[in-house]
Structures are given as structure tokens and as C-alpha cells.
XYZ file of C-alpha atoms in Angstrom:
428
model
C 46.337 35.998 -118.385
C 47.554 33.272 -120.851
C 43.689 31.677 -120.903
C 43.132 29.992 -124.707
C 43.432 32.199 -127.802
C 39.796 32.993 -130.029
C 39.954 34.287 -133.538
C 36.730 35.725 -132.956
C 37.906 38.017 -131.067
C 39.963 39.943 -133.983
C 37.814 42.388 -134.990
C 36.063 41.901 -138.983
C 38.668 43.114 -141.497
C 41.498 43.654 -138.617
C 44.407 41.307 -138.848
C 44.790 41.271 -135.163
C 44.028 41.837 -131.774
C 46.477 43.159 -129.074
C 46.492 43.704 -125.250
C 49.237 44.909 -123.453
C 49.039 45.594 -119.299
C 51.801 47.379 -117.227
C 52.196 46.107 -113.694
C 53.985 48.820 -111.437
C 55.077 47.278 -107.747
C 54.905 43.899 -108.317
C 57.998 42.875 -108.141
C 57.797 40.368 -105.695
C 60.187 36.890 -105.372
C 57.705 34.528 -107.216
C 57.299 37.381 -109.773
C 60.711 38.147 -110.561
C 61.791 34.299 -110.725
C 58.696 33.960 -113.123
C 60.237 36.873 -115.292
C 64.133 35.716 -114.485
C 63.316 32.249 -116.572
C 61.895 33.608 -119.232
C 64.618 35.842 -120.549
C 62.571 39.440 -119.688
C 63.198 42.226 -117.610
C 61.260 45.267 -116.014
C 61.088 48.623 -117.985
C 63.723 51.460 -116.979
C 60.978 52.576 -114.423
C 60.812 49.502 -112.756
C 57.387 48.086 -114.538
C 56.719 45.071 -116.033
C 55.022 45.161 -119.287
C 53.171 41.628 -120.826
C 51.741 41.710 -124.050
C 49.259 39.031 -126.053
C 48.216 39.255 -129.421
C 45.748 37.220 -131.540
C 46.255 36.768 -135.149
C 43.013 36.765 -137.170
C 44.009 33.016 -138.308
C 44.021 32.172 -134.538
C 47.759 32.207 -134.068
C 49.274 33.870 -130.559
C 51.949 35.255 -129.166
C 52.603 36.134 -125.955
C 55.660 38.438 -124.559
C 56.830 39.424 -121.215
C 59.390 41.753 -119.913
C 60.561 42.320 -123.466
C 61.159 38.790 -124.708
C 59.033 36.502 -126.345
C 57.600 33.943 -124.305
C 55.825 30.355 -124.150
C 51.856 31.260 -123.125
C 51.866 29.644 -119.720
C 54.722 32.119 -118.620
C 51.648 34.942 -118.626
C 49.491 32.160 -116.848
C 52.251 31.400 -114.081
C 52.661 35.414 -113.806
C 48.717 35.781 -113.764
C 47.857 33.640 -110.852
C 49.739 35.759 -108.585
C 49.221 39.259 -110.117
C 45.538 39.512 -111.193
C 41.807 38.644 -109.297
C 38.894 38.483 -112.154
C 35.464 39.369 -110.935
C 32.187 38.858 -112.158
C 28.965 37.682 -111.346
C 29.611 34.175 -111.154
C 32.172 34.606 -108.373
C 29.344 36.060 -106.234
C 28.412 33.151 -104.178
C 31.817 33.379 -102.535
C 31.403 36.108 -100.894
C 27.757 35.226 -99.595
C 29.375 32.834 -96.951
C 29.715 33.641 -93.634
C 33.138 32.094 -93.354
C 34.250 34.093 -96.249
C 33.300 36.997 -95.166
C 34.667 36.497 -91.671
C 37.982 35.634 -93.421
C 37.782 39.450 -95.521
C 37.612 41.204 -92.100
C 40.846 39.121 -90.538
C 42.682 39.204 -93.493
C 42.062 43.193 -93.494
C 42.801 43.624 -89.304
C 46.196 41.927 -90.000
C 48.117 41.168 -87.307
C 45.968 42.956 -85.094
C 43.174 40.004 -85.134
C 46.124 37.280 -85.983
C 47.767 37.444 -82.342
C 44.888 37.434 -80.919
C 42.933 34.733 -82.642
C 46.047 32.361 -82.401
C 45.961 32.968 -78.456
C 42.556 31.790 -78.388
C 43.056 28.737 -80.399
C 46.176 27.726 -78.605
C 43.595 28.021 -75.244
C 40.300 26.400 -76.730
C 42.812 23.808 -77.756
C 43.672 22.784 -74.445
C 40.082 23.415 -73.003
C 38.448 21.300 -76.034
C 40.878 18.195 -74.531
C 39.528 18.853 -70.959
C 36.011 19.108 -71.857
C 36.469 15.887 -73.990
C 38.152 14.324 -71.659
C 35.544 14.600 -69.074
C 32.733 14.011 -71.420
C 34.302 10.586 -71.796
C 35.127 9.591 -68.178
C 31.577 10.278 -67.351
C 29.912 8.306 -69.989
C 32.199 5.355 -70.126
C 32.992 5.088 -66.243
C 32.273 1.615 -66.528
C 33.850 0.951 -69.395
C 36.833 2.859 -68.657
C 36.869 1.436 -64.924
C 37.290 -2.347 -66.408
C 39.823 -1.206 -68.586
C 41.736 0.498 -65.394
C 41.384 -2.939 -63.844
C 42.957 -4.809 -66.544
C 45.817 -2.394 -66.831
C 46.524 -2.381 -62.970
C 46.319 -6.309 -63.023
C 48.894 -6.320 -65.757
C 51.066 -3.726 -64.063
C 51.049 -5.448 -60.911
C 52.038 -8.588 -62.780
C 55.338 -7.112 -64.190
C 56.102 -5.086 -60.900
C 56.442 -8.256 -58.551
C 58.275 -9.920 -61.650
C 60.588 -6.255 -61.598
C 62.345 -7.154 -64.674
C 65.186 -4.971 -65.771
C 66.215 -3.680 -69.568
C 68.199 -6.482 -71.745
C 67.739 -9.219 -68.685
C 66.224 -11.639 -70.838
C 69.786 -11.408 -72.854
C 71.652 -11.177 -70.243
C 70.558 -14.539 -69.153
C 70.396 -16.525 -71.818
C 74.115 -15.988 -72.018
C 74.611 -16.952 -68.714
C 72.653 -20.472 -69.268
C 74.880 -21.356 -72.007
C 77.650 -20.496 -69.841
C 76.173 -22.356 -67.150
C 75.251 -25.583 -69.173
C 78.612 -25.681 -70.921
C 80.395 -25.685 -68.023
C 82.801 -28.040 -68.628
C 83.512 -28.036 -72.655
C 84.383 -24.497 -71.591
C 86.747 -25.283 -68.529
C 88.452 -28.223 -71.057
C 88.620 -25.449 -73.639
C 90.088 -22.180 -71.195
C 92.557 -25.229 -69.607
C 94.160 -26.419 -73.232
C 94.586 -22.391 -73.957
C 96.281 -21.435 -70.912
C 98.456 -24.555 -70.568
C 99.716 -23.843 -74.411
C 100.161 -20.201 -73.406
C 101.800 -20.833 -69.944
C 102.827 -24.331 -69.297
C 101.626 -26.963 -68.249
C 100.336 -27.019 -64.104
C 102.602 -29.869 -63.319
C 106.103 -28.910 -65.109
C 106.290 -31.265 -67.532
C 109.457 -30.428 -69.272
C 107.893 -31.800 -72.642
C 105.441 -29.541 -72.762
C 106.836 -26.102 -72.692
C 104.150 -23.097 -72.829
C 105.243 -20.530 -75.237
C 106.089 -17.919 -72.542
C 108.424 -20.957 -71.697
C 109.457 -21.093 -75.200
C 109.547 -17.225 -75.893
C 112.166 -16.711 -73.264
C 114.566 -19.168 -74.121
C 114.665 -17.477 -77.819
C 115.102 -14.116 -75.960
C 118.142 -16.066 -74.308
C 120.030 -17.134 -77.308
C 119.043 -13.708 -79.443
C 120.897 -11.799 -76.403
C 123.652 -13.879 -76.076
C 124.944 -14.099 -80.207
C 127.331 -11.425 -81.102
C 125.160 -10.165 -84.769
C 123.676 -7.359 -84.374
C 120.625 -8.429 -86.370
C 119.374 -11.198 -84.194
C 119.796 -9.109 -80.670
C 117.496 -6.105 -82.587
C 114.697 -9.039 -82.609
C 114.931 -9.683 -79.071
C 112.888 -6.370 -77.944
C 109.926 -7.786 -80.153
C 109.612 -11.059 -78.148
C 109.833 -9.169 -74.851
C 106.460 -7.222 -76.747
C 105.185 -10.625 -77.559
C 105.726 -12.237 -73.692
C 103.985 -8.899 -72.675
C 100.973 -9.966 -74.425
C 101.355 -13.400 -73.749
C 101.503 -12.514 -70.158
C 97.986 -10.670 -70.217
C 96.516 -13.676 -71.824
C 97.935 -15.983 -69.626
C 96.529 -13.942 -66.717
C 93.160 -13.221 -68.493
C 92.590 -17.238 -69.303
C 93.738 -18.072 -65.566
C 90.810 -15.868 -64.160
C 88.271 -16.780 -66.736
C 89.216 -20.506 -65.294
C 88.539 -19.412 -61.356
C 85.264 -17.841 -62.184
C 83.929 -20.718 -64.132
C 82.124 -22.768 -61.759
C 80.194 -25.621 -62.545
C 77.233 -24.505 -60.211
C 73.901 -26.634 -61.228
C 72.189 -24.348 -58.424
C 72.366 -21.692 -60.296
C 71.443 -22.731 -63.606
C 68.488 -23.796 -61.981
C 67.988 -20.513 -60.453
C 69.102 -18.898 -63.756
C 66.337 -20.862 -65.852
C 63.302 -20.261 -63.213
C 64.091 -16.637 -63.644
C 63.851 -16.918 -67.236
C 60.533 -18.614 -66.984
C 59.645 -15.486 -64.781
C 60.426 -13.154 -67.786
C 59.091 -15.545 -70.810
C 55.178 -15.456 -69.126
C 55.391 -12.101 -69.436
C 57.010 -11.910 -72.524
C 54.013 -14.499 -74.206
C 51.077 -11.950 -72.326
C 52.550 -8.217 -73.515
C 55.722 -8.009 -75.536
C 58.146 -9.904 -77.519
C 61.083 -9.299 -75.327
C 61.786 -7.483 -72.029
C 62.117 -3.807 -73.753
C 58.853 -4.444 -74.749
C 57.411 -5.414 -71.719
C 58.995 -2.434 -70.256
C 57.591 0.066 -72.953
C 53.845 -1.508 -72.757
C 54.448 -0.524 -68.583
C 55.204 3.288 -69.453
C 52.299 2.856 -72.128
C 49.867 1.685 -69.808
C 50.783 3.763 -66.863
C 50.140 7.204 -69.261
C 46.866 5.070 -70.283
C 45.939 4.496 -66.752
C 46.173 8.039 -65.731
C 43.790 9.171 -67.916
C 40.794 6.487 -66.699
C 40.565 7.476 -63.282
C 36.178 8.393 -62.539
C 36.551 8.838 -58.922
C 34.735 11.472 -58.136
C 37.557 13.248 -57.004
C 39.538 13.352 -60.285
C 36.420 14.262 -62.089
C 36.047 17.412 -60.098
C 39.131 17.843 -60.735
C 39.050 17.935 -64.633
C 35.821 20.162 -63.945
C 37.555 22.736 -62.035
C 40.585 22.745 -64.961
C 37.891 22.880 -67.180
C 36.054 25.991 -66.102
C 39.684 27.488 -65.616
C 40.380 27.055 -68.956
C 36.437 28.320 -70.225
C 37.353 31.662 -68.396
C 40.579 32.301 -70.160
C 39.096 31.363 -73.363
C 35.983 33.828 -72.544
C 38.995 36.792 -71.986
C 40.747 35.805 -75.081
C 37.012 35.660 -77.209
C 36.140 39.001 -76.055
C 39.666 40.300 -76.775
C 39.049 38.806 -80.495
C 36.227 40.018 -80.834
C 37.121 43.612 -79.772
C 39.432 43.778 -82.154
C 37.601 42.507 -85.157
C 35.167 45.310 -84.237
C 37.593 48.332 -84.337
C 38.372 46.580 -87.609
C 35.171 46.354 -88.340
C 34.729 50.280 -88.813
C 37.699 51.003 -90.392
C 37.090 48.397 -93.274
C 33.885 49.757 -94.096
C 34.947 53.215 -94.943
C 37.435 51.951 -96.796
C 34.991 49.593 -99.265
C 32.801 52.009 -99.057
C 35.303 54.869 -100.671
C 36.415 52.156 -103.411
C 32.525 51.976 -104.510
C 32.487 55.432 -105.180
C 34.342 54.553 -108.200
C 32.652 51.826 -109.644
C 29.367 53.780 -110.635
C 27.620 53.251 -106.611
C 28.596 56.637 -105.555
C 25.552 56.317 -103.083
C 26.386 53.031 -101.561
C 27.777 51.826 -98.248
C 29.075 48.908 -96.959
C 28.524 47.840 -93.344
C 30.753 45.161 -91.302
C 28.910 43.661 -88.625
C 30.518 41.867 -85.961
C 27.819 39.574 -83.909
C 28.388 36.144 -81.646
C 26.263 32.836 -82.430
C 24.007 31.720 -79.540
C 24.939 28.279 -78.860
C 22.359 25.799 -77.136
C 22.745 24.293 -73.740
C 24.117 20.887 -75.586
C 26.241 22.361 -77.675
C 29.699 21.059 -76.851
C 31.602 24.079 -77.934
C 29.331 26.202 -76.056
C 31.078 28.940 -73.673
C 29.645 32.005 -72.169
C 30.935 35.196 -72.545
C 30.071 38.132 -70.946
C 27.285 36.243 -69.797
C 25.667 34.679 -72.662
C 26.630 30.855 -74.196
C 27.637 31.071 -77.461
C 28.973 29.162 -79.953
C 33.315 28.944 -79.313
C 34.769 27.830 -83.050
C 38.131 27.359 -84.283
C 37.475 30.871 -85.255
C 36.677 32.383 -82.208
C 33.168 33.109 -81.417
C 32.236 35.821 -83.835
C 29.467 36.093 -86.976
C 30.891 38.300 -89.486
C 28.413 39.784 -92.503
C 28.682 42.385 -94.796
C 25.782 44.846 -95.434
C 24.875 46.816 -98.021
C 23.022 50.437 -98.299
C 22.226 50.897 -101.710
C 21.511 54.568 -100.677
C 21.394 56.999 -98.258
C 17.854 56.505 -96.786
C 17.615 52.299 -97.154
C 18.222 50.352 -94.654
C 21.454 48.122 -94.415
C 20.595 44.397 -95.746
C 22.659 41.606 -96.377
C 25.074 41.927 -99.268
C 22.656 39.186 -100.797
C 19.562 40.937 -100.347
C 20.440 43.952 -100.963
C 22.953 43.745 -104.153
C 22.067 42.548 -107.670
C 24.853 40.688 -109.320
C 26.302 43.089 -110.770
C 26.419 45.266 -108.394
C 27.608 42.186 -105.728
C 31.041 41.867 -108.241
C 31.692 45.378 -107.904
C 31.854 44.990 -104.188
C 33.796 41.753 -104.409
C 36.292 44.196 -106.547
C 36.201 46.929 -104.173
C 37.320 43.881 -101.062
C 39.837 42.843 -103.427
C 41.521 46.351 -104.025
C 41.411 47.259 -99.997
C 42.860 43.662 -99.503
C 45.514 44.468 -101.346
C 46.822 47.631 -99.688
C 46.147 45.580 -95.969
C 48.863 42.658 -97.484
């Protein structure tokens, strides 16, 4: 399994010490990309073969698949191919959790589906039951809280501002303030592109100037100079939309100090609520939606606390059906897993021995917050579902069944563990 090579264990006057295992079925993805990049490949029956020898100067050498091969290929390979048992691993198996986790692993699919039906549910009733919890010992708390969120709201709803305003605005102030640097500057452009308002002849715009070239291109005889007259009618095109463009621009540019003044108060509207909840006007609209999901959540009149109660007893009696469900199944599962341990123990010298799978609830106490009642009694309702799983032992046909602890020495606790291990791996 590629652990460190020991001289010692060369036997006295041997010059070396081999192992060799044979793994048939194994070939899995992980395994065959672990053999792949090394160089090896499986027997002609389809088994892998890995071999490690010691030298009796403490030299190793490790193959795989036929090739030679660096000794932390065989430790890659082992992690996924081989479980080692002994006594020390015994205290894993005393916990109830582990034990619990033997029996689903076992059940398969048949415990999975409906163990992740009951989480999804206790999910959704453990946010109910919190929920409620909280509204009914921080009313107070939570009802100042509502008070300062309402304020707030009510604040930005008479103000109603709207996404980008604050932009929009401070555009429109410039605009407003610069009235007449603009007007000077839109006036200069248009009389350049269309002529002067009052005729002057000596200053010609350039549509002005444009068509009297298109004149004296159309009327020469060369050929040369009337193909350029097309390209100034393009250019008086263009000049024409700008002309027309700059001409409106002028007529909608108003100097109007009315409203810049009603421009600026509105922007005083938006920058006191800008200072109390957000940088900008997005913001302020985001911490609305935020608060609003907030405020939904703090309401303790007695009416929405019934309310939660009722969803939460709703929610108890689905997660009750999808307990017992669980718990039925771990049961049948229960049965079947014992014979099988129990037939693997045969052949690890406890011929006599059974194992028993028990499958019992916890009794919860009336404070418990994950308490639920099922079929009438409150027990404990766990990520796990509601169930106590152990493993008993009778060392022979006329003791008693005791826990695996009580009942097994260490020894005889690894050869169970082994036993699990072989069952679990015809289950996966």
C-alpha cells in the first residue's frame, strides 16, 4: 500500500521480502488513470497485479501493472482499493453517527430519496420555526426597526425619485446655466454652415459656397471635374442635416431661469436622500427594495404571527410523513443488513455471532427547538432525520444482544468493522 519500507521485515538469512496482490474488478476511472500514468496495464484476464519487495539492505521496489513504478503510485492506487482494520480503528464504529451512516450507505437509494425529501422540508420548516421564534422575542425590537424602515420608505416615496434622475439633471443645469455661451456657440455653427440670418453677401455659409462649386464643376466640359460634382451634392446632404439639426437645437434652447430654479430644488430633493441612504439615486432605489423585503419579515401583529404558526405546523406535519417514511425504510434495511454481516462473520472465526441493526427515535424535550412529534411522540428532528441507529452484537446463540461496545472485545469489534466493510462494498 506504498507505506515506508523496514529491513526488519526480511526474514534472517533471506535476501528479501516480497508481496504481490491481484485486484480483480477494480477497474474503475480513478484506477485505470492511476495505472494509465504509470506505464502498466491489467493482466490478459483483466486483473491488476502490484508487487513490493524489500531488499534485506532496506532498498524497495515497487511495480504495478507490469512496469516498474515510483512508491506513491501503489499509495495513490491504495487509497481507493484497500480498507485496513484493526483494533485501533474501533472507536469509529462506536458512534452513533457512524453507525447510522453504515445502514444509509447500505439502503442506497432507497433511504437517499427519502432522507433528501425530508431535509429539503425540515429546511423550510427550520426557517418558519426560526422565524417565529424571533418575531416573538424581539417584537419590540423588531417593531422599532419596522418604524425606522417605514419612516425611511415614506421619505423616498413622497420624494418618488426615478432611476438615473440625479444624472439626468445635472445635465440639464449645465444646460440651463450655460444658456447663452451655448446659444453664441449653436448661432456661430449654423451661420458658418448655412449663412448668415440677414444675407450678408460677405459671409457666405458653406451650403452657399458648396453650390456655387457644384455650379462651375457642371458647367466645364472635363470630364474629371463634373465626376466630383456628385460628391458635393453628398456633402450639401450632410450639410443640410446639420444645418437643420443646429437650427432646432437653437429653438429649444431657452434661457428659462424658472426652470433652473425648479431644476436645482429638485436636485436638493434627491441629494437629502442621497446624504441619509445611498450614494446616488440607484442606490436609494436598491436600499427601497432592500428594506421593503426587510420590512416584510418584522411584522408581530398578531395576525401575521398566527400566520407563521399555522405555516409552521403545516410544514411539522409534512416533515412528520416524510420522518416516518425515513424511518420505514431504514428499518426494512435494517433486517436485511444484519443477515448479511452476520453471514460475513461466519468467516472470520465468530461462526456463532449475530449482528443486530436497531432502528429507534430520540425523545426530544419540550424546549428542544428541533423537536417534532411523530406518530404521537416529540422527538428529536436532525439533519438526519429522526432516527438512532446502533449495532448489536450476540456473541452466541443464547446471549442477549448488547451494544457492539459491550458486547465485542477488540478484536473481535475489527472483525465486524471488516465484515461492514465487505457488505459495503457489494451495496456501492
Amino acid at each position: 500500500s506504498g507505506g515506508r519500507s523496514e529491513a526488519s521485515k526480511v526474514r534472517t538469512g533471506s535476501g528479501r521480502a516480497v508481496v504481490e496482490g491481484r485486484f480483480d474488478g477494480v477497474f474503475a476511472e480513478h484506477v485505470a488513470r492511476i495505472v494509465t500514468d504509470a506505464g502498466g496495464e491489467p493482466d490478459e484476464d483483466g486483473s491488476l497485479i502490484a508487487m513490493r519487495s524489500v531488499s534485506a539492505d532496506g532498498r524497495s521496489r515497487a511495480h504495478l501493472g507490469g512496469r516498474t513504478v515510483p512508491v506513491n503510485v501503489l499509495s495513490d492506487l491504495a487509497d481507493g482499493l484497500l480498507a485496513v482494520h484493526g483494533q485501533n480503528d474501533q472507536l469509529r464504529l462506536l458512534r452513533s453517527a457512524e453507525q447510522r451512516d453504515v445502514l444509509d450507505r447500505f439502503a442506497g437509494d432507497a433511504v437517499a430519496e427519502p432522507l433528501a425529501r425530508y431535509r429539503e422540508v425540515r429546511e423550510r420548516w427550520q426557517a418558519v420555526v426560526t422565524g417565529l421564534t424571533e418575531r416573538q422575542t424581539r417584537s419590540r425590537e423588531l417593531a422599532q426597526q419596522a418604524d425606522l424602515l417605514r419612516h425611511g420608505l415614506d421619505e423616498i416615496t413622497a420624494v418618488a425619485p426615478q432611476a438615473g434622475e440625479d444624472a439626468e439633471l445635472a445635465e440639464q443645469v449645465k444646460r440651463l446655466a450655460a444658456a447663452d455661451e451655448l446659444r453664441a456657440a449653436a448661432t456661430a455653427a449654423h451661420d458658418a454652415v448655412a449663412g448668415a440670418g440677414d444675407g450678408d453677401p460677405d459671409a457666405p455659409g458653406a451650403l452657399e459656397l458648396l453650390g456655387e462649386a457644384r455650379r462651375r464643376l457642371s458647367g466645364t466640359e472635363d470630364s474629371a471635374l463634373r465626376d466630383l460634382e456628385p460628391r458635393l451634392a453628398e456633402a450639401a446632404v450632410l450639410l443640410t442635416d446639420v444645418g437643420a439639426e443646429l437650427g432646432g437645437y437653437l429653438d429649444g434652447l431657452e434661457a428659462d431661469p424658472q426652470r433652473l430654479e425648479q431644476v436645482l430644488a429638485r436636485q436638493a430633493d434627491l441629494k437629502r436622500l442621497t446624504r441619509k441612504y445611498a450614494a446616488d439615486v440607484d442606490g436609494v432605489l436598491a436600499w427601497v427594495e432592500d428594506a421593503s423585503a426587510r420590512l416584510s419579515t418584522m411584522d408581530t401583529s398578531e395576525g401575521a404571527l398566527a400566520e407563521l404558526a399555522a405555516r409552521r405546523d403545516e410544514l411539522a406535519g409534512q416533515l412528520a410523513g416524510h420522518a416516518a417514511a425515513l424511518s420505514k425504510a431504514r428499518t426494512a434495511a435494517a433486517g436485511e443488513l444484519s443477515s448479511e454481516v452476520t453471514a460475513e462473520l461466519s468467516g472470520l472465526a465468530m461462526g456463532q455471532a449475530e449482528i443486530e441493526v436497531t432502528v429507534g427515535t430520540r425523545a426530544a424535550e419540550a424546549s428542544d427547538p428541533h423537536g417534532l412529534k411523530v406518530d404521537g411522540a416529540l422527538v428529536h428532528a436532525g439533519a438526519d432525520g429522526v432516527d438512532e441507529v446502533e449495532l448489536r452484537l450476540r456473541a452466541h446463540g443464547g446471549a442477549p444482544p448488547l451494544p457492539v461496545h459491550k458486547a465485542a472485545s477488540g478484536g473481535e469489534l475489527s472483525r465486524v468493522m471488516l465484515a461492514i466493510e465487505v457488505v459495503l462494498a457489494h451495496a456501492d
